[in-house]
mmCIF file with all atom_site columns, C-alpha atoms and ligand atoms in Angstrom:
data_model
loop_
_atom_site.group_PDB
_atom_site.id
_atom_site.type_symbol
_atom_site.label_atom_id
_atom_site.label_alt_id
_atom_site.label_comp_id
_atom_site.label_asym_id
_atom_site.label_entity_id
_atom_site.label_seq_id
_atom_site.pdbx_PDB_ins_code
_atom_site.Cartn_x
_atom_site.Cartn_y
_atom_site.Cartn_z
_atom_site.occupancy
_atom_site.B_iso_or_equiv
_atom_site.pdbx_formal_charge
_atom_site.auth_seq_id
_atom_site.auth_comp_id
_atom_site.auth_asym_id
_atom_site.auth_atom_id
_atom_site.pdbx_PDB_model_num
ATOM   1   C CA . MET A 1 1   ? -12.117 -28.066 -2.238  1.00 83.00 ? 54  MET A CA 1
ATOM   2   C CA . VAL A 1 2   ? -8.531  -26.936 -2.768  1.00 93.00 ? 55  VAL A CA 1
ATOM   3   C CA . LYS A 1 3   ? -8.066  -23.692 -0.822  1.00 97.00 ? 56  LYS A CA 1
ATOM   4   C CA . LYS A 1 4   ? -6.138  -20.831 -2.481  1.00 98.00 ? 57  LYS A CA 1
ATOM   5   C CA . LYS A 1 5   ? -2.967  -19.634 -0.866  1.00 98.00 ? 58  LYS A CA 1
ATOM   6   C CA . ALA A 1 6   ? -3.218  -16.236 0.625   1.00 98.00 ? 59  ALA A CA 1
ATOM   7   C CA . CYS A 1 7   ? -0.850  -13.639 2.152   1.00 99.00 ? 60  CYS A CA 1
ATOM   8   C CA . ILE A 1 8   ? -2.040  -10.780 4.343   1.00 98.00 ? 61  ILE A CA 1
ATOM   9   C CA . PHE A 1 9   ? -0.102  -7.535  4.456   1.00 98.00 ? 62  PHE A CA 1
ATOM   10  C CA . ILE A 1 10  ? -0.548  -5.550  7.696   1.00 98.00 ? 63  ILE A CA 1
ATOM   11  C CA . SER A 1 11  ? 0.970   -2.523  9.406   1.00 97.00 ? 64  SER A CA 1
ATOM   12  C CA . GLY A 1 12  ? -1.156  -2.143  12.530  1.00 97.00 ? 65  GLY A CA 1
ATOM   13  C CA . SER A 1 13  ? -3.533  -3.661  14.862  1.00 98.00 ? 66  SER A CA 1
ATOM   14  C CA . GLY A 1 14  ? -4.632  -6.435  12.504  1.00 98.00 ? 67  GLY A CA 1
ATOM   15  C CA . THR A 1 15  ? -8.199  -6.755  13.552  1.00 98.00 ? 68  THR A CA 1
ATOM   16  C CA . ASN A 1 16  ? -9.323  -7.365  9.809   1.00 98.00 ? 69  ASN A CA 1
ATOM   17  C CA . LEU A 1 17  ? -6.629  -10.097 9.823   1.00 98.00 ? 70  LEU A CA 1
ATOM   18  C CA . ARG A 1 18  ? -8.042  -11.621 12.916  1.00 98.00 ? 71  ARG A CA 1
ATOM   19  C CA . SER A 1 19  ? -11.582 -11.804 11.251  1.00 98.00 ? 72  SER A CA 1
ATOM   20  C CA . ILE A 1 20  ? -10.162 -13.405 8.151   1.00 98.00 ? 73  ILE A CA 1
ATOM   21  C CA . ILE A 1 21  ? -8.212  -15.922 10.188  1.00 98.00 ? 74  ILE A CA 1
ATOM   22  C CA . LYS A 1 22  ? -11.400 -16.897 12.027  1.00 98.00 ? 75  LYS A CA 1
ATOM   23  C CA . ASN A 1 23  ? -13.222 -17.444 8.672   1.00 98.00 ? 76  ASN A CA 1
ATOM   24  C CA . THR A 1 24  ? -10.381 -19.605 7.249   1.00 98.00 ? 77  THR A CA 1
ATOM   25  C CA . ARG A 1 25  ? -11.341 -22.221 9.913   1.00 96.00 ? 78  ARG A CA 1
ATOM   26  C CA . ASP A 1 26  ? -14.564 -22.837 7.860   1.00 96.00 ? 79  ASP A CA 1
ATOM   27  C CA . TYR A 1 27  ? -14.097 -25.779 5.752   1.00 94.00 ? 80  TYR A CA 1
ATOM   28  C CA . ASN A 1 28  ? -15.807 -24.048 2.735   1.00 95.00 ? 81  ASN A CA 1
ATOM   29  C CA . PHE A 1 29  ? -13.823 -20.728 3.017   1.00 97.00 ? 82  PHE A CA 1
ATOM   30  C CA . PRO A 1 30  ? -11.854 -20.436 -0.264  1.00 98.00 ? 83  PRO A CA 1
ATOM   31  C CA . ILE A 1 31  ? -8.446  -19.354 1.183   1.00 98.00 ? 84  ILE A CA 1
ATOM   32  C CA . ASN A 1 32  ? -5.867  -20.472 3.616   1.00 98.00 ? 85  ASN A CA 1
ATOM   33  C CA . ILE A 1 33  ? -3.450  -17.862 5.044   1.00 98.00 ? 86  ILE A CA 1
ATOM   34  C CA . LYS A 1 34  ? 0.101   -19.174 4.247   1.00 98.00 ? 87  LYS A CA 1
ATOM   35  C CA . LEU A 1 35  ? 2.026   -15.938 5.149   1.00 98.00 ? 88  LEU A CA 1
ATOM   36  C CA . ILE A 1 36  ? 1.533   -12.569 6.998   1.00 98.00 ? 89  ILE A CA 1
ATOM   37  C CA . ILE A 1 37  ? 3.841   -9.815  6.114   1.00 98.00 ? 90  ILE A CA 1
ATOM   38  C CA . SER A 1 38  ? 4.152   -6.654  8.306   1.00 98.00 ? 91  SER A CA 1
ATOM   39  C CA . ASN A 1 39  ? 6.142   -3.616  7.349   1.00 97.00 ? 92  ASN A CA 1
ATOM   40  C CA . LYS A 1 40  ? 6.173   -2.632  11.019  1.00 96.00 ? 93  LYS A CA 1
ATOM   41  C CA . LYS A 1 41  ? 8.044   -4.534  13.582  1.00 95.00 ? 94  LYS A CA 1
ATOM   42  C CA . ASN A 1 42  ? 5.746   -3.502  16.413  1.00 95.00 ? 95  ASN A CA 1
ATOM   43  C CA . ALA A 1 43  ? 2.484   -4.102  14.625  1.00 97.00 ? 96  ALA A CA 1
ATOM   44  C CA . LYS A 1 44  ? 0.033   -5.515  17.070  1.00 98.00 ? 97  LYS A CA 1
ATOM   45  C CA . GLY A 1 45  ? -1.390  -7.732  14.308  1.00 98.00 ? 98  GLY A CA 1
ATOM   46  C CA . ILE A 1 46  ? 1.794   -9.833  14.400  1.00 98.00 ? 99  ILE A CA 1
ATOM   47  C CA . GLY A 1 47  ? 0.384   -11.265 17.605  1.00 98.00 ? 100 GLY A CA 1
ATOM   48  C CA . TYR A 1 48  ? -2.324  -12.999 15.609  1.00 98.00 ? 101 TYR A CA 1
ATOM   49  C CA . ALA A 1 49  ? 0.207   -14.660 13.399  1.00 98.00 ? 102 ALA A CA 1
ATOM   50  C CA . LYS A 1 50  ? 1.890   -16.077 16.519  1.00 98.00 ? 103 LYS A CA 1
ATOM   51  C CA . LYS A 1 51  ? -1.374  -17.011 18.245  1.00 98.00 ? 104 LYS A CA 1
ATOM   52  C CA . TYR A 1 52  ? -2.609  -18.917 15.259  1.00 98.00 ? 105 TYR A CA 1
ATOM   53  C CA . SER A 1 53  ? 0.808   -20.320 14.235  1.00 98.00 ? 106 SER A CA 1
ATOM   54  C CA . ILE A 1 54  ? 0.787   -18.639 10.761  1.00 98.00 ? 107 ILE A CA 1
ATOM   55  C CA . PRO A 1 55  ? 4.263   -18.041 9.274   1.00 98.00 ? 108 PRO A CA 1
ATOM   56  C CA . TYR A 1 56  ? 5.046   -14.295 9.317   1.00 98.00 ? 109 TYR A CA 1
ATOM   57  C CA . LYS A 1 57  ? 7.800   -12.017 8.035   1.00 98.00 ? 110 LYS A CA 1
ATOM   58  C CA . ILE A 1 58  ? 8.603   -8.521  9.281   1.00 97.00 ? 111 ILE A CA 1
ATOM   59  C CA . ILE A 1 59  ? 10.091  -6.373  6.533   1.00 97.00 ? 112 ILE A CA 1
ATOM   60  C CA . SER A 1 60  ? 10.744  -2.935  7.901   1.00 88.00 ? 113 SER A CA 1
ATOM   61  C CA . ASN A 1 61  ? 12.957  -1.766  5.103   1.00 80.00 ? 114 ASN A CA 1
ATOM   62  C CA . LYS A 1 62  ? 12.595  1.034   2.652   1.00 85.00 ? 115 LYS A CA 1
ATOM   63  C CA . LYS A 1 63  ? 10.094  0.757   -0.135  1.00 81.00 ? 116 LYS A CA 1
ATOM   64  C CA . GLN A 1 64  ? 12.258  -0.899  -2.821  1.00 85.00 ? 117 GLN A CA 1
ATOM   65  C CA . GLU A 1 65  ? 13.816  -3.308  -0.505  1.00 93.00 ? 118 GLU A CA 1
ATOM   66  C CA . PHE A 1 66  ? 10.568  -4.047  1.099   1.00 96.00 ? 119 PHE A CA 1
ATOM   67  C CA . GLU A 1 67  ? 8.979   -5.034  -2.118  1.00 96.00 ? 120 GLU A CA 1
ATOM   68  C CA . GLN A 1 68  ? 11.998  -7.077  -3.273  1.00 96.00 ? 121 GLN A CA 1
ATOM   69  C CA . SER A 1 69  ? 11.699  -9.210  -0.047  1.00 97.00 ? 122 SER A CA 1
ATOM   70  C CA . ALA A 1 70  ? 7.960   -9.379  -0.171  1.00 97.00 ? 123 ALA A CA 1
ATOM   71  C CA . ILE A 1 71  ? 8.055   -10.643 -3.692  1.00 97.00 ? 124 ILE A CA 1
ATOM   72  C CA . LYS A 1 72  ? 10.632  -13.293 -2.805  1.00 97.00 ? 125 LYS A CA 1
ATOM   73  C CA . TYR A 1 73  ? 8.527   -14.557 0.109   1.00 98.00 ? 126 TYR A CA 1
ATOM   74  C CA . VAL A 1 74  ? 5.202   -14.345 -1.769  1.00 98.00 ? 127 VAL A CA 1
ATOM   75  C CA . ASN A 1 75  ? 6.521   -16.237 -4.679  1.00 98.00 ? 128 ASN A CA 1
ATOM   76  C CA . SER A 1 76  ? 8.359   -18.806 -2.679  1.00 98.00 ? 129 SER A CA 1
ATOM   77  C CA . LYS A 1 77  ? 4.958   -19.708 -0.967  1.00 98.00 ? 130 LYS A CA 1
ATOM   78  C CA . LYS A 1 78  ? 3.073   -19.733 -4.303  1.00 98.00 ? 131 LYS A CA 1
ATOM   79  C CA . ILE A 1 79  ? 0.656   -17.116 -3.062  1.00 98.00 ? 132 ILE A CA 1
ATOM   80  C CA . GLU A 1 80  ? -2.416  -16.664 -5.171  1.00 98.00 ? 133 GLU A CA 1
ATOM   81  C CA . LEU A 1 81  ? -4.117  -13.784 -3.389  1.00 98.00 ? 134 LEU A CA 1
ATOM   82  C CA . ILE A 1 82  ? -2.601  -10.918 -1.361  1.00 98.00 ? 135 ILE A CA 1
ATOM   83  C CA . CYS A 1 83  ? -5.005  -9.096  1.026   1.00 98.00 ? 136 CYS A CA 1
ATOM   84  C CA . LEU A 1 84  ? -3.953  -5.654  2.245   1.00 98.00 ? 137 LEU A CA 1
ATOM   85  C CA . ALA A 1 85  ? -5.531  -5.259  5.720   1.00 98.00 ? 138 ALA A CA 1
ATOM   86  C CA . GLY A 1 86  ? -4.550  -1.945  7.292   1.00 97.00 ? 139 GLY A CA 1
ATOM   87  C CA . PHE A 1 87  ? -1.341  -2.049  5.235   1.00 97.00 ? 140 PHE A CA 1
ATOM   88  C CA . MET A 1 88  ? -0.212  1.659   5.329   1.00 95.00 ? 141 MET A CA 1
ATOM   89  C CA . ARG A 1 89  ? 2.320   1.725   2.571   1.00 94.00 ? 142 ARG A CA 1
ATOM   90  C CA . ILE A 1 90  ? 1.632   2.559   -1.076  1.00 94.00 ? 143 ILE A CA 1
ATOM   91  C CA . LEU A 1 91  ? 2.908   -0.242  -3.398  1.00 96.00 ? 144 LEU A CA 1
ATOM   92  C CA . SER A 1 92  ? 4.775   0.585   -6.446  1.00 96.00 ? 145 SER A CA 1
ATOM   93  C CA . LYS A 1 93  ? 3.243   0.302   -9.956  1.00 96.00 ? 146 LYS A CA 1
ATOM   94  C CA . ASN A 1 94  ? 5.634   -2.560  -10.727 1.00 96.00 ? 147 ASN A CA 1
ATOM   95  C CA . PHE A 1 95  ? 4.684   -4.520  -7.681  1.00 97.00 ? 148 PHE A CA 1
ATOM   96  C CA . ILE A 1 96  ? 0.955   -4.094  -8.526  1.00 97.00 ? 149 ILE A CA 1
ATOM   97  C CA . ARG A 1 97  ? 1.457   -5.090  -12.189 1.00 96.00 ? 150 ARG A CA 1
ATOM   98  C CA . ASN A 1 98  ? 3.358   -8.184  -11.017 1.00 96.00 ? 151 ASN A CA 1
ATOM   99  C CA . TYR A 1 99  ? 0.246   -9.350  -9.218  1.00 97.00 ? 152 TYR A CA 1
ATOM   100 C CA . LYS A 1 100 ? -2.469  -7.879  -11.348 1.00 95.00 ? 153 LYS A CA 1
ATOM   101 C CA . GLY A 1 101 ? -5.943  -8.972  -10.221 1.00 97.00 ? 154 GLY A CA 1
ATOM   102 C CA . LYS A 1 102 ? -4.450  -10.784 -7.233  1.00 98.00 ? 155 LYS A CA 1
ATOM   103 C CA . ILE A 1 103 ? -4.385  -7.950  -4.663  1.00 98.00 ? 156 ILE A CA 1
ATOM   104 C CA . LEU A 1 104 ? -7.311  -6.877  -2.517  1.00 98.00 ? 157 LEU A CA 1
ATOM   105 C CA . ASN A 1 105 ? -7.658  -3.875  -0.224  1.00 98.00 ? 158 ASN A CA 1
ATOM   106 C CA . ILE A 1 106 ? -10.291 -2.732  2.237   1.00 98.00 ? 159 ILE A CA 1
ATOM   107 C CA . HIS A 1 107 ? -10.910 0.972   2.670   1.00 98.00 ? 160 HIS A CA 1
ATOM   108 C CA . PRO A 1 108 ? -13.006 2.519   5.322   1.00 98.00 ? 161 PRO A CA 1
ATOM   109 C CA . SER A 1 109 ? -15.391 4.572   3.138   1.00 98.00 ? 162 SER A CA 1
ATOM   110 C CA . LEU A 1 110 ? -17.875 4.052   0.270   1.00 98.00 ? 163 LEU A CA 1
ATOM   111 C CA . LEU A 1 111 ? -15.500 4.377   -2.543  1.00 98.00 ? 164 LEU A CA 1
ATOM   112 C CA . PRO A 1 112 ? -15.127 6.499   -4.768  1.00 98.00 ? 165 PRO A CA 1
ATOM   113 C CA . LYS A 1 113 ? -15.894 8.772   -1.934  1.00 98.00 ? 166 LYS A CA 1
ATOM   114 C CA . PHE A 1 114 ? -13.157 9.686   0.517   1.00 98.00 ? 167 PHE A CA 1
ATOM   115 C CA . LYS A 1 115 ? -10.142 8.033   -0.930  1.00 98.00 ? 168 LYS A CA 1
ATOM   116 C CA . GLY A 1 116 ? -6.922  8.413   0.978   1.00 96.00 ? 169 GLY A CA 1
ATOM   117 C CA . LEU A 1 117 ? -6.206  8.968   4.694   1.00 96.00 ? 170 LEU A CA 1
ATOM   118 C CA . ASP A 1 118 ? -8.097  10.452  7.587   1.00 97.00 ? 171 ASP A CA 1
ATOM   119 C CA . THR A 1 119 ? -11.348 9.095   6.282   1.00 98.00 ? 172 THR A CA 1
ATOM   120 C CA . PHE A 1 120 ? -13.493 9.230   9.404   1.00 98.00 ? 173 PHE A CA 1
ATOM   121 C CA . ARG A 1 121 ? -12.768 12.970  10.199  1.00 98.00 ? 174 ARG A CA 1
ATOM   122 C CA . ARG A 1 122 ? -13.498 13.888  6.563   1.00 98.00 ? 175 ARG A CA 1
ATOM   123 C CA . VAL A 1 123 ? -16.834 11.901  6.559   1.00 98.00 ? 176 VAL A CA 1
ATOM   124 C CA . LEU A 1 124 ? -17.992 13.600  9.637   1.00 98.00 ? 177 LEU A CA 1
ATOM   125 C CA . LYS A 1 125 ? -16.842 17.093  8.534   1.00 98.00 ? 178 LYS A CA 1
ATOM   126 C CA . SER A 1 126 ? -18.874 16.741  5.259   1.00 97.00 ? 179 SER A CA 1
ATOM   127 C CA . LYS A 1 127 ? -21.943 15.682  7.309   1.00 97.00 ? 180 LYS A CA 1
ATOM   128 C CA . GLU A 1 128 ? -22.579 12.487  5.364   1.00 98.00 ? 181 GLU A CA 1
ATOM   129 C CA . LYS A 1 129 ? -25.678 10.573  6.278   1.00 98.00 ? 182 LYS A CA 1
ATOM   130 C CA . PHE A 1 130 ? -24.109 7.262   5.246   1.00 98.00 ? 183 PHE A CA 1
ATOM   131 C CA . THR A 1 131 ? -20.742 5.752   5.011   1.00 98.00 ? 184 THR A CA 1
ATOM   132 C CA . GLY A 1 132 ? -19.186 2.312   5.224   1.00 98.00 ? 185 GLY A CA 1
ATOM   133 C CA . CYS A 1 133 ? -16.414 0.263   3.825   1.00 98.00 ? 186 CYS A CA 1
ATOM   134 C CA . THR A 1 134 ? -15.328 -1.071  0.409   1.00 98.00 ? 187 THR A CA 1
ATOM   135 C CA . VAL A 1 135 ? -13.360 -4.064  -0.659  1.00 98.00 ? 188 VAL A CA 1
ATOM   136 C CA . HIS A 1 136 ? -11.690 -3.539  -3.997  1.00 98.00 ? 189 HIS A CA 1
ATOM   137 C CA . PHE A 1 137 ? -8.914  -4.885  -6.268  1.00 98.00 ? 190 PHE A CA 1
ATOM   138 C CA . VAL A 1 138 ? -5.754  -2.816  -6.149  1.00 98.00 ? 191 VAL A CA 1
ATOM   139 C CA . ASP A 1 139 ? -4.748  -1.065  -9.363  1.00 96.00 ? 192 ASP A CA 1
ATOM   140 C CA . GLU A 1 140 ? -2.091  1.526   -9.968  1.00 95.00 ? 193 GLU A CA 1
ATOM   141 C CA . LYS A 1 141 ? -4.110  4.379   -8.586  1.00 94.00 ? 194 LYS A CA 1
ATOM   142 C CA . LEU A 1 142 ? -4.850  4.904   -4.949  1.00 92.00 ? 195 LEU A CA 1
ATOM   143 C CA . ASP A 1 143 ? -8.069  3.353   -3.651  1.00 93.00 ? 196 ASP A CA 1
ATOM   144 C CA . ASN A 1 144 ? -9.266  2.995   -7.119  1.00 95.00 ? 197 ASN A CA 1
ATOM   145 C CA . GLY A 1 145 ? -9.569  -0.623  -8.586  1.00 96.00 ? 198 GLY A CA 1
ATOM   146 C CA . LYS A 1 146 ? -12.573 -2.743  -9.323  1.00 98.00 ? 199 LYS A CA 1
ATOM   147 C CA . ILE A 1 147 ? -14.987 -2.838  -6.400  1.00 98.00 ? 200 ILE A CA 1
ATOM   148 C CA . VAL A 1 148 ? -15.908 -6.260  -5.056  1.00 98.00 ? 201 VAL A CA 1
ATOM   149 C CA . LEU A 1 149 ? -18.452 -5.128  -2.453  1.00 98.00 ? 202 LEU A CA 1
ATOM   150 C CA . LYS A 1 150 ? -19.339 -2.336  -0.189  1.00 98.00 ? 203 LYS A CA 1
ATOM   151 C CA . LYS A 1 151 ? -21.226 -2.361  3.178   1.00 98.00 ? 204 LYS A CA 1
ATOM   152 C CA . ARG A 1 152 ? -23.073 0.728   4.415   1.00 98.00 ? 205 ARG A CA 1
ATOM   153 C CA . ILE A 1 153 ? -23.844 2.130   7.829   1.00 98.00 ? 206 ILE A CA 1
ATOM   154 C CA . SER A 1 154 ? -25.972 5.197   8.696   1.00 98.00 ? 207 SER A CA 1
ATOM   155 C CA . ILE A 1 155 ? -24.590 8.135   10.709  1.00 98.00 ? 208 ILE A CA 1
ATOM   156 C CA . ASP A 1 156 ? -26.421 10.111  13.206  1.00 96.00 ? 209 ASP A CA 1
ATOM   157 C CA . LYS A 1 157 ? -25.780 13.139  15.449  1.00 95.00 ? 210 LYS A CA 1
ATOM   158 C CA . SER A 1 158 ? -24.277 10.930  18.206  1.00 97.00 ? 211 SER A CA 1
ATOM   159 C CA . PHE A 1 159 ? -21.382 9.944   16.044  1.00 97.00 ? 212 PHE A CA 1
ATOM   160 C CA . ASN A 1 160 ? -17.789 11.017  16.822  1.00 98.00 ? 213 ASN A CA 1
ATOM   161 C CA . GLU A 1 161 ? -14.665 9.650   15.044  1.00 98.00 ? 214 GLU A CA 1
ATOM   162 C CA . LYS A 1 162 ? -14.287 6.874   17.554  1.00 98.00 ? 215 LYS A CA 1
ATOM   163 C CA . LYS A 1 163 ? -17.828 5.605   17.209  1.00 98.00 ? 216 LYS A CA 1
ATOM   164 C CA . LEU A 1 164 ? -17.726 5.916   13.534  1.00 98.00 ? 217 LEU A CA 1
ATOM   165 C CA . LYS A 1 165 ? -14.496 3.842   13.278  1.00 98.00 ? 218 LYS A CA 1
ATOM   166 C CA . ARG A 1 166 ? -16.026 1.270   15.588  1.00 98.00 ? 219 ARG A CA 1
ATOM   167 C CA . ASN A 1 167 ? -19.219 0.931   13.565  1.00 98.00 ? 220 ASN A CA 1
ATOM   168 C CA . VAL A 1 168 ? -17.360 0.910   10.259  1.00 98.00 ? 221 VAL A CA 1
ATOM   169 C CA . GLN A 1 169 ? -14.946 -1.768  11.418  1.00 98.00 ? 222 GLN A CA 1
ATOM   170 C CA . VAL A 1 170 ? -17.805 -4.038  12.482  1.00 98.00 ? 223 VAL A CA 1
ATOM   171 C CA . GLU A 1 171 ? -18.806 -3.990  8.802   1.00 98.00 ? 224 GLU A CA 1
ATOM   172 C CA . GLU A 1 172 ? -15.279 -4.438  7.619   1.00 98.00 ? 225 GLU A CA 1
ATOM   173 C CA . TYR A 1 173 ? -14.917 -7.713  9.462   1.00 98.00 ? 226 TYR A CA 1
ATOM   174 C CA . LYS A 1 174 ? -17.923 -9.068  7.598   1.00 98.00 ? 227 LYS A CA 1
ATOM   175 C CA . ALA A 1 175 ? -17.015 -7.437  4.251   1.00 98.00 ? 228 ALA A CA 1
ATOM   176 C CA . TYR A 1 176 ? -13.465 -8.722  3.734   1.00 98.00 ? 229 TYR A CA 1
ATOM   177 C CA . SER A 1 177 ? -14.475 -12.392 4.086   1.00 98.00 ? 230 SER A CA 1
ATOM   178 C CA . GLU A 1 178 ? -17.588 -11.947 2.184   1.00 98.00 ? 231 GLU A CA 1
ATOM   179 C CA . ALA A 1 179 ? -15.590 -10.358 -0.692  1.00 98.00 ? 232 ALA A CA 1
ATOM   180 C CA . ILE A 1 180 ? -13.077 -13.288 -0.668  1.00 98.00 ? 233 ILE A CA 1
ATOM   181 C CA . ARG A 1 181 ? -15.942 -15.739 -0.890  1.00 98.00 ? 234 ARG A CA 1
ATOM   182 C CA . LYS A 1 182 ? -17.514 -13.856 -3.723  1.00 98.00 ? 235 LYS A CA 1
ATOM   183 C CA . ILE A 1 183 ? -14.414 -13.577 -5.768  1.00 97.00 ? 236 ILE A CA 1
ATOM   184 C CA . TYR A 1 184 ? -13.958 -17.368 -5.833  1.00 96.00 ? 237 TYR A CA 1
ATOM   185 C CA . ARG A 1 185 ? -17.617 -18.114 -6.161  1.00 90.00 ? 238 ARG A CA 1
ATOM   186 C CA . SER A 1 186 ? -17.661 -16.162 -9.517  1.00 64.00 ? 239 SER A CA 1
ATOM   187 C CA . SER A 1 187 ? -14.302 -17.354 -10.938 1.00 59.00 ? 240 SER A CA 1
HETATM 188 C C1 . GRF B 2 .   ? -9.212  -0.558  8.548   1.00 59.84 ? 87  GRF B C1 1
HETATM 189 O O1 . GRF B 2 .   ? -10.064 0.406   9.058   1.00 59.84 ? 87  GRF B O1 1
HETATM 190 C C2 . GRF B 2 .   ? -9.049  -0.519  7.116   1.00 59.84 ? 87  GRF B C2 1
HETATM 191 O O2 . GRF B 2 .   ? -10.204 -0.074  6.501   1.00 59.84 ? 87  GRF B O2 1
HETATM 192 C C3 . GRF B 2 .   ? -7.869  0.461   6.847   1.00 59.84 ? 87  GRF B C3 1
HETATM 193 O O3 . GRF B 2 .   ? -7.075  0.345   7.943   1.00 59.84 ? 87  GRF B O3 1
HETATM 194 C C4 . GRF B 2 .   ? -7.741  -0.174  9.076   1.00 59.84 ? 87  GRF B C4 1
HETATM 195 C C5 . GRF B 2 .   ? -7.021  -1.453  9.533   1.00 59.84 ? 87  GRF B C5 1
HETATM 196 O O4 . GRF B 2 .   ? -7.408  -1.852  10.803  1.00 59.84 ? 87  GRF B O4 1
HETATM 197 N N1 . GRF B 2 .   ? -7.300  0.222   5.570   1.00 59.84 ? 87  GRF B N1 1
HETATM 198 P P1 . GRF B 2 .   ? -6.772  -3.252  11.271  1.00 59.84 ? 87  GRF B P1 1
HETATM 199 O O5 . GRF B 2 .   ? -5.175  -3.226  11.218  1.00 59.84 ? 87  GRF B O5 1
HETATM 200 O O6 . GRF B 2 .   ? -7.328  -4.393  10.507  1.00 59.84 ? 87  GRF B O6 1
HETATM 201 O O7 . GRF B 2 .   ? -7.317  -3.354  12.769  1.00 59.84 ? 87  GRF B O7 1
#
């Protein structure tokens, strides 16, 4: 099997990145990570790029320059899939159009519910009985593109934000790689 070339965009702790890296070691996993791009120079996730010897770029410029550089690197590595994993910057319509159908994101709610930031606090405040995470294609609207898969968890009275985040993230680690397998199974 010829694995697709992927690039992961991060801004923070990179725990989703770590779980995808682990899955890429599986012979049958459909992607290889050829590049990691961080828009934050102190992102903890960069440590995983180093640990697993994956090429990485830190591009901590303003939006337009960030995107110009990112496009250059992504194209030079012939990247076929971009995975946003805790990437905390909104990409321009131009960038998204450029890679239409090739950008995935993970969001910590059951979309279309709770788009945007501060998800866990809002979920608790609205006394949801369930929440979860969603892997979706990125389109020009925030947290909006075609959904690949969702994973659900139930919430009880013992949940605070920290516990909610921890429980949702356990599902995220499974969801992202499952979504990647699903996309290439059905293509
Ligand atoms: C995840 O909860 C993801 O849903 C959101 O940002 C968080 C990233 O965490 N988009 P990490 O950087 O993968 O640890």
